[in-house]
Short mmCIF file of C-alpha atoms in Angstrom, two decimals:
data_model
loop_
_atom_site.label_atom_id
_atom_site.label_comp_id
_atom_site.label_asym_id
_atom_site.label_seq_id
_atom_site.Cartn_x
_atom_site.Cartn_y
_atom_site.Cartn_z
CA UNK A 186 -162.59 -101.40 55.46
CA UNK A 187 -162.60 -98.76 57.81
CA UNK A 188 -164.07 -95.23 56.45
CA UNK A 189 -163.81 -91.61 57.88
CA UNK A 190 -165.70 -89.18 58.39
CA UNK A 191 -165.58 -86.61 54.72
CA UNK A 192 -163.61 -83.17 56.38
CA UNK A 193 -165.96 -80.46 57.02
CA UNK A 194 -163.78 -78.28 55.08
CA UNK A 195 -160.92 -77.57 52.37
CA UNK A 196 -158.71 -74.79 52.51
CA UNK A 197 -157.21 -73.72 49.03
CA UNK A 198 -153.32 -74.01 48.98
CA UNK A 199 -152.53 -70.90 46.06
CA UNK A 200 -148.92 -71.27 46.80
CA UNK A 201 -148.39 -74.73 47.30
CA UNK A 202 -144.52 -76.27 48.52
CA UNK A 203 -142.57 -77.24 45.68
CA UNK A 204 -141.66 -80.62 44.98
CA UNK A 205 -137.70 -81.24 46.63
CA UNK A 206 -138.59 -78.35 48.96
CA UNK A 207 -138.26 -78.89 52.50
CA UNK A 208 -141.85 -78.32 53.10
CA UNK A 209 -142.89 -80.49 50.72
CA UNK A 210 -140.96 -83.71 51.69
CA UNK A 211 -142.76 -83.40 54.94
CA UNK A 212 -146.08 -83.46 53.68
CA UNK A 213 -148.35 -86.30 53.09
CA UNK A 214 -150.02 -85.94 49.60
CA UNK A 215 -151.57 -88.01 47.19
CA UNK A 216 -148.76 -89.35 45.49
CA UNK A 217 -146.86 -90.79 48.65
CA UNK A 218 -149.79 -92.55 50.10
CA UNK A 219 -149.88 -95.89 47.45
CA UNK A 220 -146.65 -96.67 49.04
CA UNK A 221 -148.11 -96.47 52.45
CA UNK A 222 -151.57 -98.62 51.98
CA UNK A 223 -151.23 -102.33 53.78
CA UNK A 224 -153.01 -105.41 52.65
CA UNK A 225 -155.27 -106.97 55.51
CA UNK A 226 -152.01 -108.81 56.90
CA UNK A 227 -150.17 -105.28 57.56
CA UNK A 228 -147.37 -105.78 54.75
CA UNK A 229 -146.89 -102.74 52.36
CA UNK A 230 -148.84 -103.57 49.44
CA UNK A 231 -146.38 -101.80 47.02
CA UNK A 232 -148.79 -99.83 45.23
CA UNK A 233 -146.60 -96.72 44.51
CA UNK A 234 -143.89 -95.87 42.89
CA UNK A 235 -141.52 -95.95 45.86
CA UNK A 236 -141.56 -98.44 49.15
CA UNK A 237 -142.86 -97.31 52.28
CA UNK A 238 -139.28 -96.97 53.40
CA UNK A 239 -137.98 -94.47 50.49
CA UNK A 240 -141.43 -92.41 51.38
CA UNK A 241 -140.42 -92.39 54.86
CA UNK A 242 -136.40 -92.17 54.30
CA UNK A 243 -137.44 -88.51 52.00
CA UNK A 244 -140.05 -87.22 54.45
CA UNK A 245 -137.07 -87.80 57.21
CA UNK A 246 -134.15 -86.93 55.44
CA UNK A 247 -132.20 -85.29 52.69
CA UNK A 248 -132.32 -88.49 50.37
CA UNK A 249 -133.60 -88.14 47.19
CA UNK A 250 -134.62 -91.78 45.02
CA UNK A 251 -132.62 -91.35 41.50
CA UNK A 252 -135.03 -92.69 38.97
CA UNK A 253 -134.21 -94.30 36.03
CA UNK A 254 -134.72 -93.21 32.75
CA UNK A 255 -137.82 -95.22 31.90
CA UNK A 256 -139.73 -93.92 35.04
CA UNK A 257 -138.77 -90.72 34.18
CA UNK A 258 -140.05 -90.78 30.88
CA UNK A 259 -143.24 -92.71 32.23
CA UNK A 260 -144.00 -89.60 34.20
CA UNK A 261 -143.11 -86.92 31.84
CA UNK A 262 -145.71 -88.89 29.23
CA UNK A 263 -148.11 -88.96 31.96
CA UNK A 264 -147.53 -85.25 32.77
CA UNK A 265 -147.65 -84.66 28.86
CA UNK A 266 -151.05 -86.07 28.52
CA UNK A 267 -153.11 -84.02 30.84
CA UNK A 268 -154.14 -81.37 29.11
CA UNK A 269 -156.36 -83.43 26.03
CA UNK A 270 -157.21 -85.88 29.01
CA UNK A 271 -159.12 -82.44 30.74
CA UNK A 272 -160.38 -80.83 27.20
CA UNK A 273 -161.90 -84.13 26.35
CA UNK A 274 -163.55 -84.26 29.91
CA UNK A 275 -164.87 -80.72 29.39
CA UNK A 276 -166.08 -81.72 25.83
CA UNK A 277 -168.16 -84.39 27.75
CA UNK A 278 -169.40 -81.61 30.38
CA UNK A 279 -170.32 -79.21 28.29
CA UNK A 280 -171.99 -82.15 26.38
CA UNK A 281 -173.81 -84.03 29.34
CA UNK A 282 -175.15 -80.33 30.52
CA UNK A 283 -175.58 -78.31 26.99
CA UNK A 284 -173.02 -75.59 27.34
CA UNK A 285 -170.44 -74.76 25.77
CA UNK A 286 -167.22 -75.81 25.91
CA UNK A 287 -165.88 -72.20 26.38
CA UNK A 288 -168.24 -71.20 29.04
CA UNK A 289 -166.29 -73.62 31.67
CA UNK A 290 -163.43 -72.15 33.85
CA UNK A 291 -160.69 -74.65 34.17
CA UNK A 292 -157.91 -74.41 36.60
CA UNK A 293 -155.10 -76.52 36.70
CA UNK A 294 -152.84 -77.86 39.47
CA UNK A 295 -155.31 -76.47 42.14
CA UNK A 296 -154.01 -77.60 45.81
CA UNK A 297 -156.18 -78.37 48.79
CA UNK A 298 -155.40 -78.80 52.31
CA UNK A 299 -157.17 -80.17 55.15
CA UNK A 300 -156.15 -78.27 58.54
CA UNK A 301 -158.06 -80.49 60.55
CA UNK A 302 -155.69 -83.46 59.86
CA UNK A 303 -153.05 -83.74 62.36
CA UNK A 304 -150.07 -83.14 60.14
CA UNK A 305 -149.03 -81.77 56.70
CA UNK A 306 -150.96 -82.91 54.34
CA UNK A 307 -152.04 -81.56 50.03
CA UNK A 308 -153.84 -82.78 47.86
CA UNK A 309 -153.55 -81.56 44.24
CA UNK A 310 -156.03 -81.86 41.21
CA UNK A 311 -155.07 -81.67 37.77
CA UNK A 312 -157.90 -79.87 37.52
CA UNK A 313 -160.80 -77.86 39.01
CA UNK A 314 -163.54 -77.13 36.54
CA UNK A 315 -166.38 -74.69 37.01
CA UNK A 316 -169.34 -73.60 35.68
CA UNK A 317 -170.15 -70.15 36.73
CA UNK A 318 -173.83 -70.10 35.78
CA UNK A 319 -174.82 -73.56 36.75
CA UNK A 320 -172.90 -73.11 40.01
CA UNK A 321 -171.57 -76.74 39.05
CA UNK A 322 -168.05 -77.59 40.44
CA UNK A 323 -166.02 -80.89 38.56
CA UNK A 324 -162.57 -82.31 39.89
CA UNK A 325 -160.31 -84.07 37.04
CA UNK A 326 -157.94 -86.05 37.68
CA UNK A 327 -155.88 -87.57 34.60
CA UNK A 328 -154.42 -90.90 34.19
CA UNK A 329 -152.58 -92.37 32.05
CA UNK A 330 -152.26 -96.16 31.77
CA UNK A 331 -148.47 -97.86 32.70
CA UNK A 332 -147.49 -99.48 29.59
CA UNK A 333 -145.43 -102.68 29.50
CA UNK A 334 -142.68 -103.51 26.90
CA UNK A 335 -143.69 -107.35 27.71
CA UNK A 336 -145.96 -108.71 24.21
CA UNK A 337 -147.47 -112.26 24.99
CA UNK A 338 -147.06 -114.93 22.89
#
């Protein structure tokens, strides 16, 4: 595997472009790059949620991927669950350091860019914790697993 160099720096993104949005169906970000990883044979690997081609097709076009119901409610659960998925990482901060839970600042949905990329590109956390006095700085990013309807057995 090939690694690159870490950027030498991340601009905050206070406004950033809206899902749908022109501007945002141009840039790369961290949900439309699963569907662009390839195995060590070049195929797609189909990691994401769309295929390579839908990625490109939306970051060309107008087309928009209708999602079904289930999906839809898949990411709306997901979307639902972030908030106790960053108070119970906070809990554990302000346990693993011996503050307080209340003394953290927490911002959510905070968007980075990096300008030195040669195209559009965001990345956006779920959220960016701080600790004022401890100068410490903690990215959270919550997941939730994909749950199957299949039962073995």
């Amino acid at each position: 595997m090939t690694t690159a160099t870490p950027p030498t720096t991340a601009t905050r993104v206070f406004n950033p472009p809206a899902p749908g949005t022109p501007q945002w169906r141009k840039t790369i970000s961290a949900s439309k790059i699963p569907s662009l990883v390839k195995n060590e044979h070049g195929e797609y690997s189909g990691f994401g949620y769309d295929s390579a081609w839908e990625v490109w097709r939306t970051m060309t076009s107008d087309y928009t991927k209708e999602y079904d119901e289930d999906t839809l409610a898949m990411f709306a659960e997901g979307h639902d669950a972030e908030p106790s998925a960053i108070q119970r990482a906070l809990r554990h901060l302000a346990e693993d350091t011996g503050t307080g839970v209340n003394e953290w600042r927490v911002e959510t949905q905070a968007s980075f860019t990096d300008p030195e990329l040669p195209f559009d590109n965001i990345a956006t956390l779920d959220a960016l914790v701080t600790h004022p006095v401890l100068g410490l700085r903690v990215n959270i990013e919550a997941k939730r697993p994909r749950f199957s309807t299949f039962r073995p057995g």
